[in-house]
Amino acid sequence: MATADQRTTSTTTCSTSGVNVRKLFPHFEITGALCSNRGAGRRGGFTLVELLVVILIVGILAGIALPVILPTLDTRRLREASRTVTSYLNGARDTAMRNGRPVGVMFERFSVTDDGGTTRQQPKMSIVLRQVEVPPPYAGDTIASRALIGGGQIVGLGGVTLNMGVLTVTGPDYGVTRLVKPGDLIRFNYQGAYFQIASGTADTIDNRYLKPPTPTEPWTISSLGVIPVHIQAATVAAPIALPYQIIRQPVKSANPAMQLPESLVIDMEYSGVGGTGSEFSSLNGNAPVVVMFAPDGTASHIYYNYMRASVGSAIHLLLGKRERLDNTWAASQTGDDMSNLQDLENFWISIQPQSGLITSSNVGAINAATTQPADALKQSRVFAESAQALGGR
């Protein structure tokens, strides 16, 4: 009987692609199956029909799953955006406390200019937030700078004669026309009440006027550059030239701005102060809204419609969806016709003035029988007013 070595050497030569396999591996037994037709070892795979069936099944499963998954993704995107806005506001508050100077956040109303120079605006929404800070007070260009307020009969809107304080600056204080704007505050002799500066023409000192310092004698401004209408006669100070100090409005800081994710906006139409306020609506003006934090961490005041106002109630900002921006509130609206005020997936970003606490809360459900917008706002802000913070992931 032949040994294994004899069987290996005596068998027929096996050649693959011109190479003698038996000479390459003389110590291994090469079976006939290995040297058989090479086509018998072809690879397996899917046929075209099988691939089409698999693709069809995947498409059916995706069609079933996506309608369930997408709303969850929208809710998560809103939730994450609310946390981002809250963090940005907290960052401004922390900066104010660290630097010992007022710092705030400006909510810019949407505006874009195309290549042709045409500017498109949508004052109902804000998608860009910027950190702002108050510049150092302006007290004139020289140590001898003085200012006074004198009375005078001034014709205001509608031909009404007004008793207004006229601001006059002595000396070559060119910074007044360069730096000071309507809405800035001024006080005299470094004491007493602050007066708000208004103007008929923003770049001429002769047309600068003073608003009374108390809310019991309010002024109304229809737009920037219009002399304010006085509701009651104001008592102006004696025309004595005194040192003055002007508190300028906030300016943008060097810190980077924050932009909301695509399709999400701050809906200004329903944002405001307190349970029913809508002060930030575009109906009240298109100026940016600014929330300022004092060095002690409190939300000291806000700017809107070129005016500065103290706040005694919570500030509420509605984070919603861009596609609902033009939908106005109505009790009968449902589905795609709902406004951001009614969409329970949206969130309120709330700032408590006394503590500076910033929270995110779910939009509350509005009773279908509600007919008044103020009542709808109150119901939608029910969680925000009680400072119920957002939980979960």
mmCIF file of C-alpha atoms in Angstrom:
data_model
loop_
_atom_site.group_PDB
_atom_site.id
_atom_site.type_symbol
_atom_site.label_atom_id
_atom_site.label_comp_id
_atom_site.label_asym_id
_atom_site.label_seq_id
_atom_site.Cartn_x
_atom_site.Cartn_y
_atom_site.Cartn_z
ATOM 1 C CA MET A 1 0.000 0.000 0.000
ATOM 2 C CA ALA A 2 1.347 3.405 -0.906
ATOM 3 C CA THR A 3 2.185 5.843 1.814
ATOM 4 C CA ALA A 4 0.788 9.385 2.021
ATOM 5 C CA ASP A 5 3.943 10.806 0.473
ATOM 6 C CA GLN A 6 3.701 8.332 -2.362
ATOM 7 C CA ARG A 7 0.056 9.244 -2.983
ATOM 8 C CA THR A 8 0.980 12.913 -3.081
ATOM 9 C CA THR A 9 3.726 12.479 -5.624
ATOM 10 C CA SER A 10 2.006 9.911 -7.810
ATOM 11 C CA THR A 11 -1.268 11.699 -8.412
ATOM 12 C CA THR A 12 -2.018 13.769 -11.450
ATOM 13 C CA THR A 13 -0.506 17.220 -11.574
ATOM 14 C CA CYS A 14 -2.990 19.895 -10.483
ATOM 15 C CA SER A 15 -2.505 23.232 -12.161
ATOM 16 C CA THR A 16 -4.343 26.510 -11.471
ATOM 17 C CA SER A 17 -3.754 29.459 -13.784
ATOM 18 C CA GLY A 18 -0.563 27.832 -15.024
ATOM 19 C CA VAL A 19 0.840 27.230 -11.528
ATOM 20 C CA ASN A 20 1.591 23.661 -10.365
ATOM 21 C CA VAL A 21 -0.056 23.570 -6.946
ATOM 22 C CA ARG A 22 1.485 20.201 -6.020
ATOM 23 C CA LYS A 23 5.001 21.539 -6.485
ATOM 24 C CA LEU A 24 4.192 24.548 -4.312
ATOM 25 C CA PHE A 25 2.732 22.393 -1.503
ATOM 26 C CA PRO A 26 4.458 18.974 -1.755
ATOM 27 C CA HIS A 27 3.697 17.950 1.842
ATOM 28 C CA PHE A 28 -0.092 18.379 1.581
ATOM 29 C CA GLU A 29 -2.559 16.093 -0.038
ATOM 30 C CA ILE A 30 -4.395 17.903 -2.813
ATOM 31 C CA THR A 31 -7.838 16.433 -3.345
ATOM 32 C CA GLY A 32 -9.616 16.209 -6.611
ATOM 33 C CA ALA A 33 -12.301 18.579 -5.485
ATOM 34 C CA LEU A 34 -9.759 21.345 -5.172
ATOM 35 C CA CYS A 35 -8.500 20.722 -8.658
ATOM 36 C CA SER A 36 -11.949 20.399 -10.171
ATOM 37 C CA ASN A 37 -13.720 22.993 -12.309
ATOM 38 C CA ARG A 38 -13.070 26.448 -10.894
ATOM 39 C CA GLY A 39 -16.559 27.614 -11.808
ATOM 40 C CA ALA A 40 -17.997 25.364 -9.107
ATOM 41 C CA GLY A 41 -16.552 27.728 -6.450
ATOM 42 C CA ARG A 42 -18.368 30.891 -7.607
ATOM 43 C CA ARG A 43 -19.622 33.358 -5.008
ATOM 44 C CA GLY A 44 -23.255 33.603 -3.915
ATOM 45 C CA GLY A 45 -25.293 36.885 -3.805
ATOM 46 C CA PHE A 46 -28.714 38.555 -4.063
ATOM 47 C CA THR A 47 -30.607 38.676 -7.274
ATOM 48 C CA LEU A 48 -32.096 41.930 -8.537
ATOM 49 C CA VAL A 49 -35.584 40.823 -7.538
ATOM 50 C CA GLU A 50 -34.429 40.043 -3.995
ATOM 51 C CA LEU A 51 -32.810 43.480 -3.667
ATOM 52 C CA LEU A 52 -35.977 45.196 -4.885
ATOM 53 C CA VAL A 53 -38.042 43.300 -2.324
ATOM 54 C CA VAL A 54 -35.688 44.357 0.499
ATOM 55 C CA ILE A 55 -35.805 48.009 -0.614
ATOM 56 C CA LEU A 56 -39.603 47.868 -0.761
ATOM 57 C CA ILE A 57 -39.812 46.493 2.788
ATOM 58 C CA VAL A 58 -37.440 49.167 4.121
ATOM 59 C CA GLY A 59 -39.496 51.885 2.400
ATOM 60 C CA ILE A 60 -42.735 50.602 3.931
ATOM 61 C CA LEU A 61 -41.190 50.506 7.419
ATOM 62 C CA ALA A 62 -39.798 54.039 7.001
ATOM 63 C CA GLY A 63 -43.195 55.318 5.878
ATOM 64 C CA ILE A 64 -44.767 53.869 9.007
ATOM 65 C CA ALA A 65 -42.056 55.036 11.423
ATOM 66 C CA LEU A 66 -41.307 58.591 10.205
ATOM 67 C CA PRO A 67 -44.718 60.126 11.092
ATOM 68 C CA VAL A 68 -44.195 58.825 14.611
ATOM 69 C CA ILE A 69 -40.544 59.899 14.914
ATOM 70 C CA LEU A 70 -40.699 63.408 13.377
ATOM 71 C CA PRO A 71 -42.986 65.011 16.016
ATOM 72 C CA THR A 72 -40.674 63.658 18.688
ATOM 73 C CA LEU A 73 -37.694 65.226 16.918
ATOM 74 C CA ASP A 74 -39.518 68.589 16.670
ATOM 75 C CA THR A 75 -40.289 68.523 20.384
ATOM 76 C CA ARG A 76 -36.709 67.653 21.216
ATOM 77 C CA ARG A 77 -35.407 70.461 18.991
ATOM 78 C CA LEU A 78 -37.680 72.958 20.749
ATOM 79 C CA ARG A 79 -36.619 71.664 24.148
ATOM 80 C CA GLU A 80 -32.927 71.972 23.315
ATOM 81 C CA ALA A 81 -33.457 75.464 21.877
ATOM 82 C CA SER A 82 -35.208 76.577 25.073
ATOM 83 C CA ARG A 83 -32.241 75.384 27.101
ATOM 84 C CA THR A 84 -29.838 77.192 24.788
ATOM 85 C CA VAL A 85 -31.738 80.488 25.128
ATOM 86 C CA THR A 86 -31.894 80.040 28.903
ATOM 87 C CA SER A 87 -28.147 79.415 29.038
ATOM 88 C CA TYR A 88 -27.448 82.507 26.918
ATOM 89 C CA LEU A 89 -29.539 84.687 29.226
ATOM 90 C CA ASN A 90 -27.849 83.195 32.283
ATOM 91 C CA GLY A 91 -24.485 83.958 30.691
ATOM 92 C CA ALA A 92 -25.388 87.652 30.420
ATOM 93 C CA ARG A 93 -26.605 87.676 34.020
ATOM 94 C CA ASP A 94 -23.389 86.053 35.243
ATOM 95 C CA THR A 95 -21.322 88.602 33.293
ATOM 96 C CA ALA A 96 -23.203 91.491 34.923
ATOM 97 C CA MET A 97 -22.565 90.062 38.383
ATOM 98 C CA ARG A 98 -18.901 89.368 37.614
ATOM 99 C CA ASN A 99 -18.102 92.754 36.038
ATOM 100 C CA GLY A 100 -20.249 94.883 38.316
ATOM 101 C CA ARG A 101 -21.899 96.618 35.328
ATOM 102 C CA PRO A 102 -25.302 96.183 33.658
ATOM 103 C CA VAL A 103 -25.291 93.539 30.925
ATOM 104 C CA GLY A 104 -28.223 92.292 28.909
ATOM 105 C CA VAL A 105 -29.482 90.407 25.879
ATOM 106 C CA MET A 106 -30.883 92.043 22.751
ATOM 107 C CA PHE A 107 -33.540 90.203 20.748
ATOM 108 C CA GLU A 108 -33.117 91.496 17.204
ATOM 109 C CA ARG A 109 -36.178 91.539 14.990
ATOM 110 C CA PHE A 110 -35.623 89.683 11.739
ATOM 111 C CA SER A 111 -34.233 91.739 8.867
ATOM 112 C CA VAL A 112 -32.224 90.696 5.809
ATOM 113 C CA THR A 113 -30.869 92.660 2.845
ATOM 114 C CA ASP A 114 -30.494 90.861 -0.489
ATOM 115 C CA ASP A 115 -27.824 91.438 -3.153
ATOM 116 C CA GLY A 116 -29.991 94.059 -4.835
ATOM 117 C CA GLY A 117 -30.085 96.202 -1.708
ATOM 118 C CA THR A 118 -33.703 95.387 -0.863
ATOM 119 C CA THR A 119 -34.326 94.905 2.861
ATOM 120 C CA ARG A 120 -36.965 92.439 3.977
ATOM 121 C CA GLN A 121 -38.234 92.628 7.536
ATOM 122 C CA GLN A 122 -40.347 90.397 9.709
ATOM 123 C CA PRO A 123 -40.734 92.296 12.999
ATOM 124 C CA LYS A 124 -42.960 89.587 14.439
ATOM 125 C CA MET A 125 -40.003 87.322 15.128
ATOM 126 C CA SER A 126 -36.467 87.239 16.457
ATOM 127 C CA ILE A 127 -33.918 84.553 15.637
ATOM 128 C CA VAL A 128 -30.692 86.316 16.706
ATOM 129 C CA LEU A 129 -29.738 87.115 20.305
ATOM 130 C CA ARG A 130 -26.819 89.402 21.134
ATOM 131 C CA GLN A 131 -25.177 90.283 24.420
ATOM 132 C CA VAL A 132 -25.155 94.022 25.150
ATOM 133 C CA GLU A 133 -23.640 96.213 27.843
ATOM 134 C CA VAL A 134 -24.130 99.777 29.020
ATOM 135 C CA PRO A 135 -21.295 102.159 28.058
ATOM 136 C CA PRO A 136 -19.763 104.429 30.721
ATOM 137 C CA PRO A 137 -21.886 107.517 31.513
ATOM 138 C CA TYR A 138 -21.260 110.590 29.358
ATOM 139 C CA ALA A 139 -20.718 113.850 31.276
ATOM 140 C CA GLY A 140 -19.461 116.124 28.522
ATOM 141 C CA ASP A 141 -16.177 116.622 26.741
ATOM 142 C CA THR A 142 -14.615 118.932 29.353
ATOM 143 C CA ILE A 143 -14.778 119.415 33.116
ATOM 144 C CA ALA A 144 -16.609 122.687 32.487
ATOM 145 C CA SER A 145 -19.465 121.007 30.586
ATOM 146 C CA ARG A 146 -22.869 122.129 31.767
ATOM 147 C CA ALA A 147 -26.486 121.639 30.712
ATOM 148 C CA LEU A 148 -29.858 123.038 31.641
ATOM 149 C CA ILE A 149 -33.511 122.483 30.925
ATOM 150 C CA GLY A 150 -35.793 125.354 30.167
ATOM 151 C CA GLY A 151 -39.492 125.533 29.542
ATOM 152 C CA GLY A 152 -41.112 126.591 26.332
ATOM 153 C CA GLN A 153 -44.243 126.350 24.272
ATOM 154 C CA ILE A 154 -43.609 123.615 21.703
ATOM 155 C CA VAL A 155 -46.078 122.454 19.095
ATOM 156 C CA GLY A 156 -46.350 118.681 19.154
ATOM 157 C CA LEU A 157 -48.367 116.137 17.214
ATOM 158 C CA GLY A 158 -51.729 117.321 15.980
ATOM 159 C CA GLY A 159 -50.852 120.969 16.654
ATOM 160 C CA VAL A 160 -51.105 120.501 20.439
ATOM 161 C CA THR A 161 -49.088 123.027 22.475
ATOM 162 C CA LEU A 162 -46.871 121.243 24.980
ATOM 163 C CA ASN A 163 -44.938 122.276 28.055
ATOM 164 C CA MET A 164 -41.689 120.370 27.587
ATOM 165 C CA GLY A 165 -38.197 120.523 28.955
ATOM 166 C CA VAL A 166 -35.736 121.726 26.319
ATOM 167 C CA LEU A 167 -32.196 120.422 26.786
ATOM 168 C CA THR A 168 -29.411 122.929 26.191
ATOM 169 C CA VAL A 169 -25.732 122.045 26.552
ATOM 170 C CA THR A 170 -23.132 124.775 27.089
ATOM 171 C CA GLY A 171 -19.662 124.426 25.636
ATOM 172 C CA PRO A 172 -18.415 122.460 22.615
ATOM 173 C CA ASP A 173 -19.708 119.054 23.714
ATOM 174 C CA TYR A 174 -19.609 117.376 20.323
ATOM 175 C CA GLY A 175 -20.103 113.989 21.927
ATOM 176 C CA VAL A 176 -23.716 114.878 22.607
ATOM 177 C CA THR A 177 -24.646 114.812 18.942
ATOM 178 C CA ARG A 178 -22.326 111.873 18.239
ATOM 179 C CA LEU A 179 -23.112 109.546 21.113
ATOM 180 C CA VAL A 180 -26.430 110.498 22.670
ATOM 181 C CA LYS A 181 -29.615 109.068 21.174
ATOM 182 C CA PRO A 182 -33.329 109.377 21.898
ATOM 183 C CA GLY A 183 -34.122 107.062 24.778
ATOM 184 C CA ASP A 184 -30.940 107.835 26.752
ATOM 185 C CA LEU A 185 -31.315 109.100 30.318
ATOM 186 C CA ILE A 186 -29.909 112.297 31.834
ATOM 187 C CA ARG A 187 -29.719 113.684 35.347
ATOM 188 C CA PHE A 188 -28.373 116.976 36.630
ATOM 189 C CA ASN A 189 -25.735 117.719 39.269
ATOM 190 C CA TYR A 190 -25.197 113.934 39.665
ATOM 191 C CA GLN A 191 -28.347 113.561 41.741
ATOM 192 C CA GLY A 192 -32.099 113.444 41.532
ATOM 193 C CA ALA A 193 -34.363 111.801 39.001
ATOM 194 C CA TYR A 194 -33.354 110.684 35.527
ATOM 195 C CA PHE A 195 -35.107 112.274 32.558
ATOM 196 C CA GLN A 196 -35.484 110.460 29.259
ATOM 197 C CA ILE A 197 -34.209 112.244 26.165
ATOM 198 C CA ALA A 198 -36.489 112.506 23.151
ATOM 199 C CA SER A 199 -35.794 114.206 19.857
ATOM 200 C CA GLY A 200 -37.467 115.628 16.810
ATOM 201 C CA THR A 201 -34.238 115.387 14.837
ATOM 202 C CA ALA A 202 -31.743 112.918 16.220
ATOM 203 C CA ASP A 203 -28.583 114.735 15.137
ATOM 204 C CA THR A 204 -29.329 118.300 16.224
ATOM 205 C CA ILE A 205 -29.083 119.268 19.868
ATOM 206 C CA ASP A 206 -31.627 122.076 19.489
ATOM 207 C CA ASN A 207 -34.399 119.546 18.960
ATOM 208 C CA ARG A 208 -33.696 117.417 22.018
ATOM 209 C CA TYR A 209 -36.366 117.355 24.691
ATOM 210 C CA LEU A 210 -36.825 115.731 28.076
ATOM 211 C CA LYS A 211 -39.551 113.419 29.228
ATOM 212 C CA PRO A 212 -40.842 113.760 32.782
ATOM 213 C CA PRO A 213 -39.260 111.320 35.260
ATOM 214 C CA THR A 214 -42.421 109.861 36.775
ATOM 215 C CA PRO A 215 -44.835 107.351 35.218
ATOM 216 C CA THR A 216 -47.769 109.489 36.381
ATOM 217 C CA GLU A 217 -46.928 111.960 33.619
ATOM 218 C CA PRO A 218 -46.392 109.664 30.646
ATOM 219 C CA TRP A 219 -45.435 110.457 27.088
ATOM 220 C CA THR A 220 -46.373 108.504 24.003
ATOM 221 C CA ILE A 221 -44.158 108.127 20.939
ATOM 222 C CA SER A 222 -45.638 107.065 17.624
ATOM 223 C CA SER A 223 -42.242 106.381 16.045
ATOM 224 C CA LEU A 224 -38.584 107.286 16.337
ATOM 225 C CA GLY A 225 -37.893 110.908 15.425
ATOM 226 C CA VAL A 226 -41.348 112.206 16.383
ATOM 227 C CA ILE A 227 -41.705 114.708 19.222
ATOM 228 C CA PRO A 228 -43.498 112.981 22.119
ATOM 229 C CA VAL A 229 -47.025 113.933 23.069
ATOM 230 C CA HIS A 230 -47.395 114.913 26.717
ATOM 231 C CA ILE A 231 -50.598 113.747 28.370
ATOM 232 C CA GLN A 232 -50.282 116.142 31.332
ATOM 233 C CA ALA A 233 -48.390 119.387 31.729
ATOM 234 C CA ALA A 234 -44.869 118.761 33.007
ATOM 235 C CA THR A 235 -43.076 120.833 35.596
ATOM 236 C CA VAL A 236 -39.565 121.494 34.356
ATOM 237 C CA ALA A 237 -36.538 122.373 36.443
ATOM 238 C CA ALA A 238 -35.279 125.926 36.826
ATOM 239 C CA PRO A 239 -33.058 126.982 33.901
ATOM 240 C CA ILE A 240 -29.762 126.825 35.801
ATOM 241 C CA ALA A 241 -26.715 125.313 34.084
ATOM 242 C CA LEU A 242 -25.482 122.300 36.065
ATOM 243 C CA PRO A 243 -23.102 119.386 35.552
ATOM 244 C CA TYR A 244 -24.916 116.538 33.876
ATOM 245 C CA GLN A 245 -24.584 112.800 33.425
ATOM 246 C CA ILE A 246 -26.110 110.878 30.527
ATOM 247 C CA ILE A 247 -26.738 107.147 30.850
ATOM 248 C CA ARG A 248 -26.509 105.788 27.330
ATOM 249 C CA GLN A 249 -28.488 102.885 25.946
ATOM 250 C CA PRO A 250 -26.875 99.431 25.712
ATOM 251 C CA VAL A 251 -24.493 98.662 22.850
ATOM 252 C CA LYS A 252 -23.518 95.300 21.398
ATOM 253 C CA SER A 253 -20.619 93.603 23.144
ATOM 254 C CA ALA A 254 -17.792 91.642 21.547
ATOM 255 C CA ASN A 255 -19.241 88.322 22.697
ATOM 256 C CA PRO A 256 -20.602 86.082 19.915
ATOM 257 C CA ALA A 257 -24.272 86.207 19.041
ATOM 258 C CA MET A 258 -26.610 83.246 19.295
ATOM 259 C CA GLN A 259 -28.886 82.137 16.441
ATOM 260 C CA LEU A 260 -31.872 79.872 16.911
ATOM 261 C CA PRO A 261 -32.055 76.609 14.955
ATOM 262 C CA GLU A 262 -33.776 76.655 11.591
ATOM 263 C CA SER A 263 -37.580 76.947 11.699
ATOM 264 C CA LEU A 264 -37.613 78.108 15.366
ATOM 265 C CA VAL A 265 -38.276 81.723 16.418
ATOM 266 C CA ILE A 266 -39.043 83.961 19.361
ATOM 267 C CA ASP A 267 -42.624 84.974 18.573
ATOM 268 C CA MET A 268 -42.725 88.654 19.541
ATOM 269 C CA GLU A 269 -46.461 89.012 18.914
ATOM 270 C CA TYR A 270 -47.299 87.148 22.118
ATOM 271 C CA SER A 271 -44.248 88.069 24.212
ATOM 272 C CA GLY A 272 -44.416 90.625 26.993
ATOM 273 C CA VAL A 273 -44.516 91.311 30.718
ATOM 274 C CA GLY A 274 -46.804 89.796 33.336
ATOM 275 C CA GLY A 275 -49.684 87.425 32.845
ATOM 276 C CA THR A 276 -51.379 89.276 29.994
ATOM 277 C CA GLY A 277 -48.814 91.725 28.564
ATOM 278 C CA SER A 278 -47.866 91.814 24.881
ATOM 279 C CA GLU A 279 -45.586 94.856 24.953
ATOM 280 C CA PHE A 280 -43.122 93.350 22.468
ATOM 281 C CA SER A 281 -45.685 92.963 19.678
ATOM 282 C CA SER A 282 -44.810 94.605 16.369
ATOM 283 C CA LEU A 283 -47.959 96.682 16.839
ATOM 284 C CA ASN A 284 -46.008 98.601 19.495
ATOM 285 C CA GLY A 285 -42.968 99.243 17.286
ATOM 286 C CA ASN A 286 -40.191 97.451 15.441
ATOM 287 C CA ALA A 287 -37.269 98.316 17.722
ATOM 288 C CA PRO A 288 -35.209 95.477 19.230
ATOM 289 C CA VAL A 289 -36.186 94.205 22.667
ATOM 290 C CA VAL A 290 -33.447 94.326 25.314
ATOM 291 C CA VAL A 291 -33.540 92.652 28.737
ATOM 292 C CA MET A 292 -30.975 94.127 31.145
ATOM 293 C CA PHE A 293 -29.473 92.499 34.235
ATOM 294 C CA ALA A 294 -28.104 94.584 37.107
ATOM 295 C CA PRO A 295 -24.835 93.778 38.925
ATOM 296 C CA ASP A 296 -26.871 92.166 41.723
ATOM 297 C CA GLY A 297 -28.342 89.648 39.252
ATOM 298 C CA THR A 298 -31.840 91.078 39.051
ATOM 299 C CA ALA A 299 -33.599 91.895 35.779
ATOM 300 C CA SER A 300 -33.568 95.649 36.296
ATOM 301 C CA HIS A 301 -35.297 96.997 33.186
ATOM 302 C CA ILE A 302 -36.157 96.443 29.539
ATOM 303 C CA TYR A 303 -35.931 98.466 26.337
ATOM 304 C CA TYR A 304 -38.654 98.288 23.691
ATOM 305 C CA ASN A 305 -40.009 100.734 21.128
ATOM 306 C CA TYR A 306 -37.039 103.025 21.898
ATOM 307 C CA MET A 307 -38.168 103.338 25.507
ATOM 308 C CA ARG A 308 -36.672 102.209 28.803
ATOM 309 C CA ALA A 309 -39.006 100.690 31.378
ATOM 310 C CA SER A 310 -38.616 99.115 34.787
ATOM 311 C CA VAL A 311 -40.216 95.722 35.290
ATOM 312 C CA GLY A 312 -42.147 94.501 38.302
ATOM 313 C CA SER A 313 -43.528 91.293 36.794
ATOM 314 C CA ALA A 314 -42.008 88.356 34.956
ATOM 315 C CA ILE A 315 -40.806 88.822 31.374
ATOM 316 C CA HIS A 316 -42.162 86.124 29.046
ATOM 317 C CA LEU A 317 -40.711 85.239 25.618
ATOM 318 C CA LEU A 318 -42.537 82.698 23.441
ATOM 319 C CA LEU A 319 -40.312 80.148 21.704
ATOM 320 C CA GLY A 320 -42.264 78.706 18.787
ATOM 321 C CA LYS A 321 -42.291 77.621 15.165
ATOM 322 C CA ARG A 322 -41.754 79.832 12.173
ATOM 323 C CA GLU A 323 -44.556 78.278 10.130
ATOM 324 C CA ARG A 324 -47.094 79.386 12.767
ATOM 325 C CA LEU A 325 -45.870 82.979 12.875
ATOM 326 C CA ASP A 326 -48.628 84.458 10.708
ATOM 327 C CA ASN A 327 -51.404 82.468 12.367
ATOM 328 C CA THR A 328 -53.388 84.728 14.683
ATOM 329 C CA TRP A 329 -55.026 83.377 17.794
ATOM 330 C CA ALA A 330 -58.622 82.215 17.579
ATOM 331 C CA ALA A 331 -60.348 79.719 19.824
ATOM 332 C CA SER A 332 -61.589 77.645 16.879
ATOM 333 C CA GLN A 333 -58.165 77.116 15.307
ATOM 334 C CA THR A 334 -56.649 73.641 15.351
ATOM 335 C CA GLY A 335 -53.911 71.724 13.556
ATOM 336 C CA ASP A 336 -51.887 73.715 11.044
ATOM 337 C CA ASP A 337 -54.004 76.839 11.656
ATOM 338 C CA MET A 338 -52.988 77.140 15.320
ATOM 339 C CA SER A 339 -50.894 80.072 16.486
ATOM 340 C CA ASN A 340 -47.718 79.616 18.515
ATOM 341 C CA LEU A 341 -49.732 80.647 21.549
ATOM 342 C CA GLN A 342 -51.841 77.472 21.238
ATOM 343 C CA ASP A 343 -49.168 74.939 20.269
ATOM 344 C CA LEU A 344 -48.496 72.820 23.358
ATOM 345 C CA GLU A 345 -45.086 71.792 21.989
ATOM 346 C CA ASN A 346 -43.812 75.378 22.386
ATOM 347 C CA PHE A 347 -42.135 76.876 25.444
ATOM 348 C CA TRP A 348 -42.144 80.099 27.431
ATOM 349 C CA ILE A 349 -38.752 81.532 28.413
ATOM 350 C CA SER A 350 -39.438 83.499 31.605
ATOM 351 C CA ILE A 351 -37.272 85.930 33.590
ATOM 352 C CA GLN A 352 -38.216 86.824 37.158
ATOM 353 C CA PRO A 353 -37.218 90.465 37.787
ATOM 354 C CA GLN A 354 -36.619 90.339 41.549
ATOM 355 C CA SER A 355 -34.371 87.272 41.544
ATOM 356 C CA GLY A 356 -33.178 87.109 37.939
ATOM 357 C CA LEU A 357 -34.292 83.464 37.818
ATOM 358 C CA ILE A 358 -34.659 82.224 34.228
ATOM 359 C CA THR A 359 -36.908 79.246 33.490
ATOM 360 C CA SER A 360 -38.387 77.357 30.534
ATOM 361 C CA SER A 361 -42.006 76.246 30.848
ATOM 362 C CA ASN A 362 -44.496 74.437 28.662
ATOM 363 C CA VAL A 363 -47.224 76.410 26.942
ATOM 364 C CA GLY A 364 -50.494 75.961 28.804
ATOM 365 C CA ALA A 365 -53.719 74.796 27.188
ATOM 366 C CA ILE A 366 -56.253 77.490 26.283
ATOM 367 C CA ASN A 367 -59.901 76.861 27.030
ATOM 368 C CA ALA A 368 -61.956 76.525 23.850
ATOM 369 C CA ALA A 369 -64.553 78.911 25.296
ATOM 370 C CA THR A 370 -62.002 81.739 25.670
ATOM 371 C CA THR A 371 -62.839 84.790 23.567
ATOM 372 C CA GLN A 372 -60.479 87.525 24.809
ATOM 373 C CA PRO A 373 -56.773 87.635 23.798
ATOM 374 C CA ALA A 374 -55.740 88.699 27.310
ATOM 375 C CA ASP A 375 -57.444 85.631 28.779
ATOM 376 C CA ALA A 376 -55.756 83.404 26.190
ATOM 377 C CA LEU A 377 -52.349 84.835 27.145
ATOM 378 C CA LYS A 378 -53.049 84.273 30.821
ATOM 379 C CA GLN A 379 -53.993 80.630 30.275
ATOM 380 C CA SER A 380 -51.044 79.979 27.986
ATOM 381 C CA ARG A 381 -48.655 81.442 30.600
ATOM 382 C CA VAL A 382 -50.113 79.611 33.570
ATOM 383 C CA PHE A 383 -46.989 77.453 34.073
ATOM 384 C CA ALA A 384 -44.616 80.292 33.220
ATOM 385 C CA GLU A 385 -46.216 82.624 35.762
ATOM 386 C CA SER A 386 -45.746 80.057 38.515
ATOM 387 C CA ALA A 387 -42.096 79.587 37.420
ATOM 388 C CA GLN A 388 -42.538 75.864 36.814
ATOM 389 C CA ALA A 389 -39.248 74.895 35.225
ATOM 390 C CA LEU A 390 -38.937 72.469 32.346
ATOM 391 C CA GLY A 391 -37.984 68.923 33.308
ATOM 392 C CA GLY A 392 -36.970 65.724 31.561
ATOM 393 C CA ARG A 393 -34.621 65.247 28.642
#
